[in-house]
PDB file of C-alpha atoms and ligand atoms in Angstrom:
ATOM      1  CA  UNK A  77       3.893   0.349 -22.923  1.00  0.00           C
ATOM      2  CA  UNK A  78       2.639   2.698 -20.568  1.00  0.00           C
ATOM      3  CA  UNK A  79       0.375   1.282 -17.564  1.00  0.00           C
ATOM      4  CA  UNK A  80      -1.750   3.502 -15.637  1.00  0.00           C
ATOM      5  CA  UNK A  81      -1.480   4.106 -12.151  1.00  0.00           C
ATOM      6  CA  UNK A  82      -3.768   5.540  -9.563  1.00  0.00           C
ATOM      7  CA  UNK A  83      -3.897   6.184  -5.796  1.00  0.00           C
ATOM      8  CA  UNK A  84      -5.419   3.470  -3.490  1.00  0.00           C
ATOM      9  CA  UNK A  85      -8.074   5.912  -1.770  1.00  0.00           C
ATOM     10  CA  UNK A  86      -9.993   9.212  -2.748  1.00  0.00           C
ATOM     11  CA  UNK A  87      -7.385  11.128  -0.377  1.00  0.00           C
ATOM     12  CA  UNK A  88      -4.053   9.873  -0.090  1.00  0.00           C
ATOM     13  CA  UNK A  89      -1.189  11.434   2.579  1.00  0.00           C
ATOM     14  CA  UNK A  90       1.411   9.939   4.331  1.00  0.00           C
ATOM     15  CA  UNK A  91       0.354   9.900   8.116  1.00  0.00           C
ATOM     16  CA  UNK A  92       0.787  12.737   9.881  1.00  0.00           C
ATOM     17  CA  UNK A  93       2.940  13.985   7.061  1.00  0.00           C
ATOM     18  CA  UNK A  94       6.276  11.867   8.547  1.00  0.00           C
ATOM     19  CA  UNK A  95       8.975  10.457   6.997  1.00  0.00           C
ATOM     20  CA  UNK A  96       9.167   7.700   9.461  1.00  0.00           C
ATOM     21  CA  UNK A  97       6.006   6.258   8.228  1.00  0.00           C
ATOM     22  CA  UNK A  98       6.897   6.111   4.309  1.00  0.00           C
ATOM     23  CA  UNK A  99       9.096   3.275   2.860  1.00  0.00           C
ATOM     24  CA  UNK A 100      12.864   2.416   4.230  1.00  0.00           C
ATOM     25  CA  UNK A 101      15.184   2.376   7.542  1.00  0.00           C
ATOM     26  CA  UNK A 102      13.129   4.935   8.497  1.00  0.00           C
ATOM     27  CA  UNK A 103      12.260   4.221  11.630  1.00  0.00           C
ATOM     28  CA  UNK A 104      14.159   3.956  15.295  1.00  0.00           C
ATOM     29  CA  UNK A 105      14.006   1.478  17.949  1.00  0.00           C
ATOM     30  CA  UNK A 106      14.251   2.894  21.715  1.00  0.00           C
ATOM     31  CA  UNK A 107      18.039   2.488  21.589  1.00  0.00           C
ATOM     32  CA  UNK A 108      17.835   4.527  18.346  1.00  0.00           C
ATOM     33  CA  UNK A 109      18.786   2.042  16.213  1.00  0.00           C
ATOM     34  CA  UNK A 110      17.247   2.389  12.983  1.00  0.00           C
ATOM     35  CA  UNK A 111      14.450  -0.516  11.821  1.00  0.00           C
ATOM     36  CA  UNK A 112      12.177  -0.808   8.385  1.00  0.00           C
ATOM     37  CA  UNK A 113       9.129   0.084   7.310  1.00  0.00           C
ATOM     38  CA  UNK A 114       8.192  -1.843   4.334  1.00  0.00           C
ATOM     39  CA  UNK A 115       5.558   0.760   2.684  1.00  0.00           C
ATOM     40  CA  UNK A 116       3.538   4.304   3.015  1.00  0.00           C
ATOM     41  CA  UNK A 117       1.176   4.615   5.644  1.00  0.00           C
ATOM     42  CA  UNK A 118      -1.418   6.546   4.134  1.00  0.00           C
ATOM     43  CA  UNK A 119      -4.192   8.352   6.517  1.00  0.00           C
ATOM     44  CA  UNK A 120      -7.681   7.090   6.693  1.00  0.00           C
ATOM     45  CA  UNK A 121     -10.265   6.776   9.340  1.00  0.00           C
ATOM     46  CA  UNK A 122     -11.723   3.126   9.640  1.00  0.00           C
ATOM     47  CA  UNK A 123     -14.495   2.143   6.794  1.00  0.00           C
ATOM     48  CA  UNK A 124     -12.359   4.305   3.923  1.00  0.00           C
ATOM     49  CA  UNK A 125     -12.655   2.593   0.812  1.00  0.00           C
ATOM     50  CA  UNK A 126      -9.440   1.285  -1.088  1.00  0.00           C
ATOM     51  CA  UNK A 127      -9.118   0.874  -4.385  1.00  0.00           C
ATOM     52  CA  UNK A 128      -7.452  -1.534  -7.018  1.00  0.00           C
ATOM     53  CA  UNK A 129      -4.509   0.730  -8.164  1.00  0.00           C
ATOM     54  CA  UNK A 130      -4.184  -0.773 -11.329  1.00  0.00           C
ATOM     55  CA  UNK A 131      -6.122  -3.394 -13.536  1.00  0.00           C
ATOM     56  CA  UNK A 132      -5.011  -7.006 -12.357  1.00  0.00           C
ATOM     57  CA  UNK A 133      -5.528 -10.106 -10.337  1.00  0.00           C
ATOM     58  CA  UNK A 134      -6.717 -10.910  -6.717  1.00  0.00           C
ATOM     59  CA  UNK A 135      -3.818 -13.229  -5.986  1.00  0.00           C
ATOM     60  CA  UNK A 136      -4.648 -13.526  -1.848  1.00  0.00           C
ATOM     61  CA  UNK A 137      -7.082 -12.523   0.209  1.00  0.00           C
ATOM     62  CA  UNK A 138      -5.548 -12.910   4.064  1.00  0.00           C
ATOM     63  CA  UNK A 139      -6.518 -12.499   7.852  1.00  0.00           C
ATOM     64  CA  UNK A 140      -3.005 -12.840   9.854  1.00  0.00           C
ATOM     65  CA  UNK A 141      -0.394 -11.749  12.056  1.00  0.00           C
ATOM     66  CA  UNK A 142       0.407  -7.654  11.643  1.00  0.00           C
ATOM     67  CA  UNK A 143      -0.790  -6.961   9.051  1.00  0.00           C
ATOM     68  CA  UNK A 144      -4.422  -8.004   9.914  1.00  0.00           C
ATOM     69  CA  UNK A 145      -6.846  -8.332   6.757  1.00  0.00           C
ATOM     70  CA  UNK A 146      -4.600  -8.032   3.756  1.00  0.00           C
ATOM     71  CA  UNK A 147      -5.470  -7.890   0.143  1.00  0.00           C
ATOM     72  CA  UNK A 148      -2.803  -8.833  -2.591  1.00  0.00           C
ATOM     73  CA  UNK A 149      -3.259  -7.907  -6.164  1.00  0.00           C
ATOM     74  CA  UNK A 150      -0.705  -9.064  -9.096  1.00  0.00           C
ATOM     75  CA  UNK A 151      -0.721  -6.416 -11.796  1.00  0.00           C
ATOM     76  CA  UNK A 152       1.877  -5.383 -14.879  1.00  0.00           C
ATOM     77  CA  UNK A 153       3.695  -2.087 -14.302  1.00  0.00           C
ATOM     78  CA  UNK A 154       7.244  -1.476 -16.840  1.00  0.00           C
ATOM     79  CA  UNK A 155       9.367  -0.845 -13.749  1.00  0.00           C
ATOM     80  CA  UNK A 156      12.452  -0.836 -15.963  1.00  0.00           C
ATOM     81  CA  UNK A 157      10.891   1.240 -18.202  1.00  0.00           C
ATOM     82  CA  UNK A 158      12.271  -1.286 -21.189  1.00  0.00           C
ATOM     83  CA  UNK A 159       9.394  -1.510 -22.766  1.00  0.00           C
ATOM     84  CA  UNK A 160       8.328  -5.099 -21.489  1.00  0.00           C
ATOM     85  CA  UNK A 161       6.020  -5.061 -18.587  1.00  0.00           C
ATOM     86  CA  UNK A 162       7.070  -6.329 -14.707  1.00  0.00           C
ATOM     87  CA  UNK A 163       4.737  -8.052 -12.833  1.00  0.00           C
ATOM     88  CA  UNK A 164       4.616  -6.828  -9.052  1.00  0.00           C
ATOM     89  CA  UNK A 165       2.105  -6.768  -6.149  1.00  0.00           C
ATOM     90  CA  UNK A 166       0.496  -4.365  -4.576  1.00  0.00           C
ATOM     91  CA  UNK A 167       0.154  -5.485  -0.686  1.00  0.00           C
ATOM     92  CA  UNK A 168      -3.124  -3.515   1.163  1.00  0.00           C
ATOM     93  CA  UNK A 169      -2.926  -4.535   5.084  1.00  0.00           C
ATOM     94  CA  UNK A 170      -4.788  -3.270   8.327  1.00  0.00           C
ATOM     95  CA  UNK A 171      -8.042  -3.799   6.356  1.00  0.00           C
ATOM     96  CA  UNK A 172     -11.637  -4.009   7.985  1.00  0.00           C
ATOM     97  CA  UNK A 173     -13.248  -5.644   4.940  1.00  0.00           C
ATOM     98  CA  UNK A 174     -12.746  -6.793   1.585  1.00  0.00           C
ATOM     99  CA  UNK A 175     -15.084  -6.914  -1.356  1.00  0.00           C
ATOM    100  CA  UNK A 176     -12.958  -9.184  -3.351  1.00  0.00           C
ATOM    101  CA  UNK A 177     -11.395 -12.799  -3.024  1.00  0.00           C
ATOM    102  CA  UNK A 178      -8.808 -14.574  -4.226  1.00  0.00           C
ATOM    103  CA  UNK A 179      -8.900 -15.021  -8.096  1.00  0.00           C
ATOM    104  CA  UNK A 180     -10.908 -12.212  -9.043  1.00  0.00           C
ATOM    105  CA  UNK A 181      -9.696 -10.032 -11.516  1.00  0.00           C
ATOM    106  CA  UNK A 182     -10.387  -6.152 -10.500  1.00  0.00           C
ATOM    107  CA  UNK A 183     -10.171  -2.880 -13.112  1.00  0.00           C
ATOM    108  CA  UNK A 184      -8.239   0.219 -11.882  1.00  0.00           C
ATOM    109  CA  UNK A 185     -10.313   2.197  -9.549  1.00  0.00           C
ATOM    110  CA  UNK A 186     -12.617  -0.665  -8.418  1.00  0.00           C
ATOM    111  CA  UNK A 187     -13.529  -0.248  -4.933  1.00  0.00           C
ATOM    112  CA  UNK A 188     -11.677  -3.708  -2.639  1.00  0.00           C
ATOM    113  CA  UNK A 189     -12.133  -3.246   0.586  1.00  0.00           C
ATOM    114  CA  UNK A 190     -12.031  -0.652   3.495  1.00  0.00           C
ATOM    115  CA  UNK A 191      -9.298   0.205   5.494  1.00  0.00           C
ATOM    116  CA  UNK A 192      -9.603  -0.500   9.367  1.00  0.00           C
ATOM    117  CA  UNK A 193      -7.117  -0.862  12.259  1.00  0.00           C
ATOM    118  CA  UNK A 194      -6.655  -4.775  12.006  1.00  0.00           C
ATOM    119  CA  UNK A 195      -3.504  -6.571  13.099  1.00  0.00           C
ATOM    120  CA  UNK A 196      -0.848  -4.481  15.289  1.00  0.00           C
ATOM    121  CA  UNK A 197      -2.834  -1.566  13.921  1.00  0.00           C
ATOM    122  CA  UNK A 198      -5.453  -2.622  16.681  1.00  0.00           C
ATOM    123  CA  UNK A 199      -6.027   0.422  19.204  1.00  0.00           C
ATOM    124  CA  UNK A 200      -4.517   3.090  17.125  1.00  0.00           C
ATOM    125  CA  UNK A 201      -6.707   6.355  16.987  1.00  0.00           C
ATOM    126  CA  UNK A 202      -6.974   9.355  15.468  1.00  0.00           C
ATOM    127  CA  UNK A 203      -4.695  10.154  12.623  1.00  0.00           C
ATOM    128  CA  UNK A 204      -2.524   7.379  13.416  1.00  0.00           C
ATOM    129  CA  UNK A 205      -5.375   5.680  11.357  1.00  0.00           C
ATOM    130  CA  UNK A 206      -3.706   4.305   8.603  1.00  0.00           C
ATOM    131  CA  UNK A 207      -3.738   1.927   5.222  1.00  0.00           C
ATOM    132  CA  UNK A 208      -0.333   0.213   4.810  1.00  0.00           C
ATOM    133  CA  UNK A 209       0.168  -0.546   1.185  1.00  0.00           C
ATOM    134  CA  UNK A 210       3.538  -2.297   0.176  1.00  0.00           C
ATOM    135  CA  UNK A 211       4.456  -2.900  -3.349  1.00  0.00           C
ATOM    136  CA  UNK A 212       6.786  -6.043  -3.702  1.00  0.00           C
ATOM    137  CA  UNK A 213       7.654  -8.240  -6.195  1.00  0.00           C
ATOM    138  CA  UNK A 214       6.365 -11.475  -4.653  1.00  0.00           C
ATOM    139  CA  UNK A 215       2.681 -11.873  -3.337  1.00  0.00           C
ATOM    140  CA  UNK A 216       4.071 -12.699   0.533  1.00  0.00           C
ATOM    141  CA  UNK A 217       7.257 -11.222   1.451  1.00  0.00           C
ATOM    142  CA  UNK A 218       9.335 -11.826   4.392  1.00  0.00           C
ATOM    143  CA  UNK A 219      10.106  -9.085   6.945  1.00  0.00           C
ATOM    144  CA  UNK A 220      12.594  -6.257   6.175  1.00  0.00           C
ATOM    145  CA  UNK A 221      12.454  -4.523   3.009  1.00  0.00           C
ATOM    146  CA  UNK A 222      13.176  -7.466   0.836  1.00  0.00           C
ATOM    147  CA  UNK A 223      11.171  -7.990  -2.551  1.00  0.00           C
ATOM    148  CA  UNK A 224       9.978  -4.948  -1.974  1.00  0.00           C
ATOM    149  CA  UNK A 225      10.016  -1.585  -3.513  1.00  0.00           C
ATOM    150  CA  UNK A 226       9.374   2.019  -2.131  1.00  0.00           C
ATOM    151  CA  UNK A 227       6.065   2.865  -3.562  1.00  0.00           C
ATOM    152  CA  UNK A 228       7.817   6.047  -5.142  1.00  0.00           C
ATOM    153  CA  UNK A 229       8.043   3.331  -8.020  1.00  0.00           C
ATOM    154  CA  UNK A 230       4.759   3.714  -9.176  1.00  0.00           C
ATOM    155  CA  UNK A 231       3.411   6.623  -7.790  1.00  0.00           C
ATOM    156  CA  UNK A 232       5.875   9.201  -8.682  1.00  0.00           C
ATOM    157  CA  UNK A 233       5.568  11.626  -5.738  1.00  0.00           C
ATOM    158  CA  UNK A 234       5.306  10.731  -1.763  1.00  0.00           C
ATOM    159  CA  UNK A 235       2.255  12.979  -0.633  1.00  0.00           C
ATOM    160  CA  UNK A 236       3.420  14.377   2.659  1.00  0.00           C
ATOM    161  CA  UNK A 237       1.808  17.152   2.591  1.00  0.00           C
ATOM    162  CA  UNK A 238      -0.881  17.851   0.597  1.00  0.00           C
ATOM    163  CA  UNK A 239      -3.168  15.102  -0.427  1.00  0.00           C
ATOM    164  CA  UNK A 240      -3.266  13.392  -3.709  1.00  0.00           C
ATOM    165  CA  UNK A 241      -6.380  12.691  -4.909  1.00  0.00           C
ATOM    166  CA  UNK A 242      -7.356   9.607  -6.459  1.00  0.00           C
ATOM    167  CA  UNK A 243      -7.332  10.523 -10.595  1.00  0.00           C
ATOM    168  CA  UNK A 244     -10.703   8.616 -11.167  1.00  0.00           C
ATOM    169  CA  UNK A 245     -12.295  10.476  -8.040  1.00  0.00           C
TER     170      UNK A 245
HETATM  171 ZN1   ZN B 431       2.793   0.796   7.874  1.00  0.00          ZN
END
């Protein structure tokens, strides 16, 4: 069963093409211990659309904490590649607005919010600018990188340099 898979905006690269803002112990603390970061920062100026990256289900719809306006959306992807499909999340934070609430099931490629510098994004400028999308395996994870997976999982390649484009754009 294959499940298609596209790219949460039009133009999608890792910010400022750095590892330290894709998905693992990636990043250091002053003291240069290393610390998490639980998905891929993808560039994009306030007011950039985002879009469902796979047909599914609105499962929460959230203003809170770091991650600011969040959208959650439960969709089927064969992770395992066994033939039997997963379910898994795909976590959209830092968000200025949302077009879609909790419960509403969204197509691949439908437009759900716009990106923005909510939560501890607040006050970043320029191409620090940024959607943070996580892909986990439960709707709200903890901190750290648990029930999560690097979004490598789904997308296949981590654009660092070059954009990907959105397939349906
Ligand atoms: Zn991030």
């Amino acid at each position: 069963m294959t499940i298609a898979i596209d790219w949460p905006l039009d133009a999608n690269r890792i910010r400022r093409g750095m590892l330290n803002h894709t998905f693992g112990m990636v990043r250091r603390n002053s003291d240069g211990s290393r610390r998490p970061h639980q998905g891929w920062d993808f560039e994009a100026k306030p007011g950039t659309p985002c879009y469902a990256v796979a047909d599914g289900q609105v499962v929460a719809v959230r203003n809170a904490g770091a991650y600011g306006l969040q959208v959650v959306i439960r969709f089927l992807f064969d992770f395992d590649d066994d033939g039997d499909a997963d379910p898994l999340f795909a976590f959209y934070a830092h968000l200025s607005r949302a077009d879609v609430k909790t419960g509403d099931h969204v197509e691949r490629g439908q437009k759900i919010g716009e990106t923005g510098n909510s939560g501890n994004a607040r006050g970043m400028r320029g191409a620090d600018q940024h959607l943070h999308f996580e892909l986990r395996t439960v709707p709200i994870a903890g901190r750290g990188l648990g029930n999560r997976y690097s979004p490598m999982a789904i997308f296949r390649h981590c654009p660092l340099d070059a954009p990907a484009e959105r397939l349906a754009a």
